[in-house]
Amino acid sequence: HVTAGTNPGGSGGGIFSGNKAINNSTNVTAFTLQRSTGTLIFDVWLTSETSTATSVSKKYTVAHSYGTTPVYNKIIDTGPDGSNDFTVSFANAGTGGDSVNCSIISNSIAAQTIGYTVQVGHDGTNALTFTAG
């Protein structure tokens, strides 16, 4: 389930949200962001909630220039490390232009749904494309 945000597929920045179900320690693609050229900079906040209403939150800042590996920093990490936790990674999406793929993997076999909100820095000249995983 994805809700395209303020500027889907257009120029400039945008805010996008959605969720991704994960389980069985399988790496899945949550979303891909692509800008035709230039530098892509965005923040992404990811959250999950256990059956006992214990929340897990992670926030990352990601920067990516064409032809390089994405650089990212985890700036928030709260919640338990265990059956209801997850790991996030970012890589070149390989779809041309300046593309970043966000992947999530469960740290155990526990099924969870990870919600996310992506905020992309503004760039008035390059089209931005958001694709759900």
XYZ file of C-alpha atoms in Angstrom:
133
model
C 0.000 0.000 0.000
C 1.541 3.284 -1.070
C 0.243 6.805 -0.953
C 2.084 9.070 -3.338
C 2.837 12.365 -1.688
C 3.083 15.985 -2.583
C 4.776 15.648 -5.944
C 4.742 12.117 -7.384
C 6.632 11.767 -10.628
C 7.175 15.503 -10.988
C 9.996 17.941 -10.521
C 11.194 19.114 -7.135
C 10.942 17.388 -3.805
C 8.169 15.250 -2.426
C 6.799 13.331 0.537
C 5.759 9.715 0.023
C 4.437 7.110 2.439
C 3.571 3.440 2.393
C 4.168 0.123 4.110
C 5.816 -3.200 3.421
C 5.126 -6.607 4.977
C 8.259 -8.600 5.831
C 8.870 -12.032 7.342
C 11.115 -15.099 7.349
C 14.341 -13.045 7.314
C 13.860 -12.352 3.597
C 15.280 -9.149 2.125
C 12.547 -7.180 0.339
C 12.491 -3.919 -1.598
C 10.426 -1.275 0.151
C 10.720 1.427 -2.499
C 12.919 2.911 -5.205
C 13.562 6.607 -5.762
C 14.906 7.911 -9.048
C 15.903 11.363 -10.209
C 16.971 11.894 -13.804
C 20.330 13.430 -12.877
C 22.074 15.316 -10.127
C 22.139 14.473 -6.442
C 19.313 12.698 -4.638
C 18.987 13.492 -0.926
C 16.188 12.191 1.265
C 15.147 11.256 4.796
C 13.155 8.120 5.524
C 11.396 7.231 8.777
C 10.479 3.559 9.277
C 8.272 2.207 12.057
C 6.778 -1.106 13.144
C 4.650 -2.127 16.086
C 4.519 -5.417 17.934
C 1.389 -7.169 19.134
C 2.056 -5.691 22.574
C 2.214 -2.162 21.120
C 5.990 -1.877 21.484
C 7.171 0.361 18.687
C 10.402 0.213 16.702
C 11.498 3.344 14.842
C 14.453 4.037 12.597
C 15.267 7.196 10.667
C 17.924 7.536 7.972
C 19.363 10.372 5.955
C 20.492 9.234 2.497
C 22.609 11.022 -0.113
C 23.407 9.702 -3.565
C 25.196 11.158 -6.577
C 25.049 9.547 -9.994
C 27.586 6.745 -10.410
C 28.375 6.417 -6.707
C 27.211 4.161 -3.886
C 24.536 5.718 -1.660
C 25.825 7.146 1.613
C 23.452 6.854 4.550
C 23.399 7.510 8.258
C 21.003 6.082 10.819
C 20.073 9.028 12.988
C 17.340 7.407 15.122
C 17.099 3.788 16.310
C 14.579 3.011 19.050
C 12.841 -0.127 20.212
C 13.833 -3.686 21.022
C 16.563 -5.596 19.237
C 15.024 -8.980 18.683
C 12.087 -10.707 17.078
C 10.300 -7.499 16.104
C 13.286 -5.560 14.812
C 14.460 -5.021 11.255
C 17.479 -3.861 9.241
C 17.378 -1.278 6.457
C 19.883 -0.839 3.603
C 20.233 1.385 0.545
C 21.885 0.521 -2.769
C 22.056 1.618 -6.379
C 18.810 0.587 -8.011
C 20.311 0.000 -11.440
C 17.386 1.621 -13.249
C 19.336 4.507 -14.794
C 19.844 8.065 -13.695
C 20.256 8.690 -10.002
C 18.399 5.735 -8.455
C 18.351 4.414 -4.891
C 16.741 1.199 -3.713
C 15.638 0.812 -0.066
C 15.570 -2.758 1.260
C 14.264 -4.114 4.558
C 14.986 -7.439 6.192
C 13.438 -8.895 9.332
C 15.985 -9.804 11.990
C 14.030 -12.983 12.744
C 11.156 -15.039 11.354
C 8.594 -12.736 12.972
C 6.229 -11.243 10.413
C 5.825 -7.491 10.611
C 4.559 -4.603 8.570
C 6.962 -1.699 8.309
C 5.479 1.714 7.676
C 7.625 4.387 6.056
C 7.573 8.070 5.192
C 10.076 9.463 2.692
C 10.867 13.154 2.405
C 12.931 14.136 -0.624
C 14.994 17.296 -0.810
C 13.798 19.867 -3.337
C 15.330 20.059 -6.788
C 13.367 22.220 -9.173
C 14.867 20.924 -12.413
C 14.927 17.124 -12.232
C 11.910 14.833 -12.363
C 11.488 12.553 -9.370
C 10.008 9.055 -9.631
C 8.874 7.034 -6.611
C 8.163 3.309 -7.075
C 6.844 1.002 -4.363
C 8.673 -2.278 -3.873
